[in-house]
mmCIF file of C-alpha atoms in Angstrom:
data_model
loop_
_atom_site.group_PDB
_atom_site.id
_atom_site.type_symbol
_atom_site.label_atom_id
_atom_site.label_comp_id
_atom_site.label_asym_id
_atom_site.label_seq_id
_atom_site.Cartn_x
_atom_site.Cartn_y
_atom_site.Cartn_z
ATOM 1 C CA GLU A 24 8.329 14.881 4.045
ATOM 2 C CA ALA A 25 5.515 13.272 5.742
ATOM 3 C CA ALA A 26 6.595 11.387 8.931
ATOM 4 C CA VAL A 27 4.705 8.167 10.310
ATOM 5 C CA THR A 28 6.432 6.445 13.184
ATOM 6 C CA GLN A 29 5.534 3.089 14.429
ATOM 7 C CA SER A 30 6.443 1.339 17.617
ATOM 8 C CA PRO A 31 7.553 -1.238 18.416
ATOM 9 C CA ARG A 32 9.266 -2.202 15.208
ATOM 10 C CA ASN A 33 9.370 -5.729 16.395
ATOM 11 C CA LYS A 34 7.161 -7.647 18.738
ATOM 12 C CA VAL A 35 6.797 -11.456 19.873
ATOM 13 C CA THR A 36 3.834 -12.614 21.842
ATOM 14 C CA VAL A 37 2.175 -15.717 22.849
ATOM 15 C CA THR A 38 -1.050 -17.075 21.666
ATOM 16 C CA GLY A 39 -3.805 -15.413 23.388
ATOM 17 C CA GLY A 40 -1.809 -12.561 24.323
ATOM 18 C CA ASN A 41 -2.676 -8.883 24.256
ATOM 19 C CA VAL A 42 -0.919 -6.605 21.936
ATOM 20 C CA THR A 43 -1.072 -2.817 21.029
ATOM 21 C CA LEU A 44 0.679 -1.390 18.011
ATOM 22 C CA SER A 45 1.199 2.276 17.963
ATOM 23 C CA CYS A 46 1.419 4.900 15.200
ATOM 24 C CA ARG A 47 2.061 8.536 15.282
ATOM 25 C CA GLN A 48 1.903 11.005 12.254
ATOM 26 C CA THR A 49 3.219 14.500 12.484
ATOM 27 C CA ASN A 50 1.624 16.070 9.205
ATOM 28 C CA SER A 51 -1.819 16.855 10.516
ATOM 29 C CA HIS A 52 -3.345 14.310 8.018
ATOM 30 C CA ASN A 53 -6.915 13.668 8.282
ATOM 31 C CA TYR A 54 -6.834 9.671 7.338
ATOM 32 C CA MET A 55 -4.796 7.067 9.201
ATOM 33 C CA TYR A 56 -4.822 3.521 8.215
ATOM 34 C CA TRP A 57 -3.711 0.098 9.304
ATOM 35 C CA TYR A 58 -2.492 -2.675 6.857
ATOM 36 C CA ARG A 59 -1.030 -5.907 6.984
ATOM 37 C CA GLN A 60 1.431 -7.238 4.576
ATOM 38 C CA ASP A 61 1.732 -11.212 3.840
ATOM 39 C CA THR A 62 3.440 -13.150 1.055
ATOM 40 C CA GLY A 63 0.819 -14.055 -1.373
ATOM 41 C CA HIS A 64 -1.642 -11.386 -0.033
ATOM 42 C CA GLY A 65 -0.137 -8.114 -0.602
ATOM 43 C CA LEU A 66 -1.196 -5.215 1.479
ATOM 44 C CA ARG A 67 -4.526 -5.594 3.049
ATOM 45 C CA LEU A 68 -6.449 -2.897 4.942
ATOM 46 C CA ILE A 69 -7.474 -3.707 8.554
ATOM 47 C CA HIS A 70 -9.093 -0.265 9.917
ATOM 48 C CA TYR A 71 -8.842 3.101 8.749
ATOM 49 C CA SER A 72 -9.900 6.535 10.433
ATOM 50 C CA TYR A 73 -10.478 10.057 9.075
ATOM 51 C CA GLY A 74 -10.171 11.954 12.282
ATOM 52 C CA ALA A 75 -9.873 11.658 16.159
ATOM 53 C CA GLY A 76 -12.630 9.342 17.583
ATOM 54 C CA ASN A 77 -13.543 8.109 14.036
ATOM 55 C CA LEU A 78 -12.997 4.375 13.148
ATOM 56 C CA GLN A 79 -13.928 2.746 9.745
ATOM 57 C CA ILE A 80 -13.691 -1.073 9.089
ATOM 58 C CA GLY A 81 -11.395 -2.070 6.329
ATOM 59 C CA ASP A 82 -11.240 -5.459 4.395
ATOM 60 C CA VAL A 83 -9.820 -7.676 6.937
ATOM 61 C CA PRO A 84 -10.954 -6.509 10.306
ATOM 62 C CA ASP A 85 -11.474 -9.796 12.088
ATOM 63 C CA GLY A 86 -9.529 -10.037 15.398
ATOM 64 C CA TYR A 87 -8.513 -6.562 15.446
ATOM 65 C CA LYS A 88 -9.662 -3.468 17.214
ATOM 66 C CA ALA A 89 -8.468 0.296 16.607
ATOM 67 C CA THR A 90 -8.689 3.587 18.175
ATOM 68 C CA ARG A 91 -7.627 6.965 16.933
ATOM 69 C CA THR A 92 -7.129 8.969 20.052
ATOM 70 C CA THR A 93 -6.035 12.210 18.565
ATOM 71 C CA GLN A 94 -5.372 13.664 15.092
ATOM 72 C CA GLU A 95 -1.683 12.267 15.467
ATOM 73 C CA ASP A 96 -2.346 8.793 17.031
ATOM 74 C CA PHE A 97 -3.846 5.570 15.861
ATOM 75 C CA PHE A 98 -3.574 2.406 17.744
ATOM 76 C CA LEU A 99 -4.221 -1.360 16.666
ATOM 77 C CA LEU A 100 -5.195 -3.651 19.289
ATOM 78 C CA LEU A 101 -5.025 -7.451 19.178
ATOM 79 C CA GLU A 102 -6.707 -8.696 22.340
ATOM 80 C CA LEU A 103 -6.425 -12.376 21.784
ATOM 81 C CA ALA A 104 -3.433 -12.978 19.501
ATOM 82 C CA SER A 105 -3.356 -15.832 17.188
ATOM 83 C CA PRO A 106 -0.811 -17.298 15.045
ATOM 84 C CA SER A 107 -2.671 -16.338 12.054
ATOM 85 C CA GLN A 108 -2.094 -12.809 13.004
ATOM 86 C CA THR A 109 1.685 -13.070 12.515
ATOM 87 C CA SER A 110 2.637 -10.611 9.925
ATOM 88 C CA LEU A 111 4.152 -7.181 8.849
ATOM 89 C CA TYR A 112 1.892 -4.268 9.782
ATOM 90 C CA PHE A 113 1.917 -0.876 8.336
ATOM 91 C CA CYS A 114 0.627 2.321 9.400
ATOM 92 C CA ALA A 115 -0.143 4.938 7.069
ATOM 93 C CA SER A 116 -1.563 8.288 6.742
ATOM 94 C CA SER A 117 -2.886 10.629 4.110
ATOM 95 C CA ASP A 118 -4.387 14.091 3.888
ATOM 96 C CA GLU A 119 -7.497 13.062 2.305
ATOM 97 C CA GLY A 120 -9.054 10.007 1.165
ATOM 98 C CA GLY A 121 -8.103 7.302 -1.397
ATOM 99 C CA ASP A 122 -7.029 9.418 -4.161
ATOM 100 C CA THR A 123 -4.251 11.354 -2.504
ATOM 101 C CA GLU A 124 -0.612 10.209 -1.539
ATOM 102 C CA VAL A 125 -0.461 7.798 1.371
ATOM 103 C CA PHE A 126 2.635 7.847 3.441
ATOM 104 C CA PHE A 127 3.727 4.643 5.066
ATOM 105 C CA GLY A 128 5.680 3.911 8.270
ATOM 106 C CA LYS A 129 8.522 1.389 8.387
ATOM 107 C CA GLY A 130 6.457 -1.519 9.680
ATOM 108 C CA THR A 131 6.034 -3.374 12.732
ATOM 109 C CA ARG A 132 7.009 -7.217 12.528
ATOM 110 C CA LEU A 133 4.539 -9.037 14.793
ATOM 111 C CA THR A 134 5.058 -12.718 15.541
ATOM 112 C CA VAL A 135 2.536 -14.775 17.628
ATOM 113 C CA VAL A 136 3.914 -18.039 18.805
ATOM 114 C CA GLN B 13 -11.521 -11.938 -5.597
ATOM 115 C CA GLN B 14 -8.545 -9.784 -6.293
ATOM 116 C CA GLN B 15 -9.954 -6.478 -7.417
ATOM 117 C CA VAL B 16 -6.646 -5.337 -8.576
ATOM 118 C CA ARG B 17 -4.460 -7.968 -10.415
ATOM 119 C CA GLN B 18 -0.767 -7.921 -11.032
ATOM 120 C CA SER B 19 0.055 -10.334 -13.951
ATOM 121 C CA SER B 20 3.713 -11.295 -12.665
ATOM 122 C CA GLN B 21 4.897 -12.057 -8.997
ATOM 123 C CA SER B 22 8.327 -11.372 -10.107
ATOM 124 C CA LEU B 23 10.174 -10.001 -13.203
ATOM 125 C CA THR B 24 14.176 -9.893 -13.952
ATOM 126 C CA VAL B 25 15.542 -7.645 -16.516
ATOM 127 C CA TRP B 26 19.069 -6.631 -17.377
ATOM 128 C CA GLU B 27 20.314 -3.068 -16.536
ATOM 129 C CA GLY B 28 19.506 -0.799 -19.411
ATOM 130 C CA GLU B 29 16.318 -2.509 -20.446
ATOM 131 C CA THR B 30 12.906 -1.336 -20.203
ATOM 132 C CA ALA B 31 10.993 -3.267 -17.510
ATOM 133 C CA ILE B 32 7.076 -3.489 -18.082
ATOM 134 C CA LEU B 33 4.911 -4.367 -15.139
ATOM 135 C CA ASN B 34 1.400 -4.973 -15.927
ATOM 136 C CA CYS B 35 -2.015 -4.341 -13.912
ATOM 137 C CA SER B 36 -5.657 -4.916 -14.371
ATOM 138 C CA TYR B 37 -8.675 -4.079 -12.259
ATOM 139 C CA GLU B 38 -12.408 -5.049 -11.923
ATOM 140 C CA ASN B 39 -14.296 -2.048 -10.781
ATOM 141 C CA SER B 40 -15.089 0.354 -13.350
ATOM 142 C CA ALA B 41 -15.821 3.133 -10.658
ATOM 143 C CA PHE B 42 -11.787 2.957 -10.076
ATOM 144 C CA ASP B 43 -10.489 6.268 -11.245
ATOM 145 C CA TYR B 44 -7.214 6.798 -9.465
ATOM 146 C CA PHE B 45 -4.215 4.337 -9.959
ATOM 147 C CA PRO B 46 -0.848 4.923 -8.029
ATOM 148 C CA TRP B 47 1.986 2.717 -8.179
ATOM 149 C CA TYR B 48 3.953 2.367 -5.071
ATOM 150 C CA GLN B 49 7.652 1.157 -4.845
ATOM 151 C CA GLN B 50 8.915 -0.804 -1.589
ATOM 152 C CA PHE B 51 12.345 -1.676 -0.681
ATOM 153 C CA PRO B 52 13.217 -4.235 1.738
ATOM 154 C CA GLY B 53 12.924 -3.100 5.350
ATOM 155 C CA GLU B 54 10.861 -0.062 4.280
ATOM 156 C CA GLY B 55 7.174 0.957 3.854
ATOM 157 C CA PRO B 56 5.685 1.506 0.330
ATOM 158 C CA ALA B 57 6.223 5.012 -1.242
ATOM 159 C CA LEU B 58 4.317 6.610 -3.916
ATOM 160 C CA LEU B 59 6.242 6.307 -7.298
ATOM 161 C CA ILE B 60 3.792 7.761 -9.727
ATOM 162 C CA ALA B 61 -0.009 7.887 -10.357
ATOM 163 C CA ILE B 62 -2.552 8.558 -12.979
ATOM 164 C CA ARG B 63 -6.214 9.273 -13.077
ATOM 165 C CA SER B 64 -8.561 7.600 -15.515
ATOM 166 C CA VAL B 65 -9.172 10.842 -17.535
ATOM 167 C CA SER B 66 -5.538 10.524 -18.862
ATOM 168 C CA ASP B 67 -4.011 7.567 -20.924
ATOM 169 C CA LYS B 68 -0.448 8.259 -20.099
ATOM 170 C CA LYS B 69 1.685 9.828 -17.176
ATOM 171 C CA GLU B 70 5.188 10.161 -17.228
ATOM 172 C CA ASP B 71 7.808 11.197 -14.590
ATOM 173 C CA GLY B 72 11.603 10.786 -15.628
ATOM 174 C CA ARG B 73 12.205 7.096 -16.349
ATOM 175 C CA PHE B 74 8.712 5.783 -15.312
ATOM 176 C CA THR B 75 5.674 6.001 -17.397
ATOM 177 C CA ILE B 76 2.170 4.695 -16.795
ATOM 178 C CA PHE B 77 0.147 3.685 -19.906
ATOM 179 C CA PHE B 78 -3.484 3.364 -19.096
ATOM 180 C CA ASN B 79 -6.481 1.930 -21.140
ATOM 181 C CA LYS B 80 -9.830 2.587 -19.519
ATOM 182 C CA ARG B 81 -11.693 0.604 -21.993
ATOM 183 C CA GLU B 82 -9.644 -2.639 -21.256
ATOM 184 C CA LYS B 83 -9.524 -1.889 -17.699
ATOM 185 C CA ASN B 84 -5.596 -2.386 -17.552
ATOM 186 C CA LEU B 85 -2.501 -0.476 -16.951
ATOM 187 C CA SER B 86 1.315 -0.799 -17.334
ATOM 188 C CA LEU B 87 4.130 0.651 -15.397
ATOM 189 C CA HIS B 88 7.341 1.238 -17.720
ATOM 190 C CA ILE B 89 10.632 1.547 -16.274
ATOM 191 C CA LYS B 90 13.008 2.939 -18.852
ATOM 192 C CA ASP B 91 16.858 2.198 -18.826
ATOM 193 C CA SER B 92 16.403 0.000 -15.469
ATOM 194 C CA GLN B 93 19.119 0.411 -12.874
ATOM 195 C CA PRO B 94 20.080 -2.056 -10.244
ATOM 196 C CA GLY B 95 18.715 0.576 -7.680
ATOM 197 C CA ASP B 96 15.346 0.072 -9.290
ATOM 198 C CA SER B 97 15.097 -3.401 -7.761
ATOM 199 C CA ALA B 98 12.155 -3.396 -5.337
ATOM 200 C CA THR B 99 8.581 -4.571 -5.134
ATOM 201 C CA TYR B 100 6.174 -2.490 -7.153
ATOM 202 C CA PHE B 101 2.522 -2.373 -6.101
ATOM 203 C CA CYS B 102 -0.375 -1.430 -8.370
ATOM 204 C CA ALA B 103 -3.209 0.306 -6.450
ATOM 205 C CA ALA B 104 -6.726 1.754 -7.391
ATOM 206 C CA SER B 105 -9.407 3.745 -5.669
ATOM 207 C CA ARG B 106 -12.755 5.365 -6.529
ATOM 208 C CA GLY B 107 -11.443 8.750 -5.725
ATOM 209 C CA GLY B 108 -12.914 11.352 -3.517
ATOM 210 C CA ASN B 109 -12.961 10.849 0.097
ATOM 211 C CA THR B 110 -13.733 7.186 0.165
ATOM 212 C CA GLY B 111 -10.634 6.515 1.963
ATOM 213 C CA LYS B 112 -9.948 3.148 0.613
ATOM 214 C CA LEU B 113 -6.904 2.303 -1.723
ATOM 215 C CA ILE B 114 -7.045 -1.319 -3.016
ATOM 216 C CA PHE B 115 -3.523 -3.001 -3.859
ATOM 217 C CA GLY B 116 -2.545 -5.626 -5.992
ATOM 218 C CA LEU B 117 -0.233 -8.323 -4.779
ATOM 219 C CA GLY B 118 2.972 -6.871 -5.880
ATOM 220 C CA THR B 119 5.721 -7.499 -8.676
ATOM 221 C CA THR B 120 9.109 -8.005 -7.389
ATOM 222 C CA LEU B 121 11.510 -6.527 -9.895
ATOM 223 C CA GLN B 122 15.127 -7.570 -10.110
ATOM 224 C CA VAL B 123 17.507 -5.615 -12.129
ATOM 225 C CA GLN B 124 20.730 -7.548 -13.209
ATOM 226 C CA PRO B 125 23.865 -5.560 -13.708
#
């Protein structure tokens, strides 16, 4: 079974703070994704990547950077966190693109106070 | 605007009934339609998926009915069980290596014993 591990699982930071969310997948998947989940908005794609060093912009990228350092590791960076970025963040991976099964991590709950 | 719409935010059925969750989409280029199931505290997980060349896909108690002309689909959960209580996301993509899966806002299903 595909494994996607996110850390930390919970994070509280202050407005203007610097946050890095980490994700590792151990199934040699090509694609990795960062989503945010908010009540009333469902799951929204922030950034995604189809390989190490590659980055593609998603649907809600403002205020976020991402970096894919290896096949396994994908990071989401919030350099000046704002309360509007309080959310549940999911990392996910898939072998190919949008028409193959996407495997999600358990999520990171981020609160910006 | 929402490219994938789920008609109900929530749905309650009794144990043993058939739950019907409806979904519609805007983009005629979408050709892959998965449903994801999410339990509290977990990430979404693929439940069942259909491609636009088919009008029906069945997997145990779960069936997708797809109408390409009307651009809508529905997920039927036969003999609903309390363990089916979860949030269900309809999603769509254009297929191929486009890397983007578009999610609806989700329908939270409650199955009453």
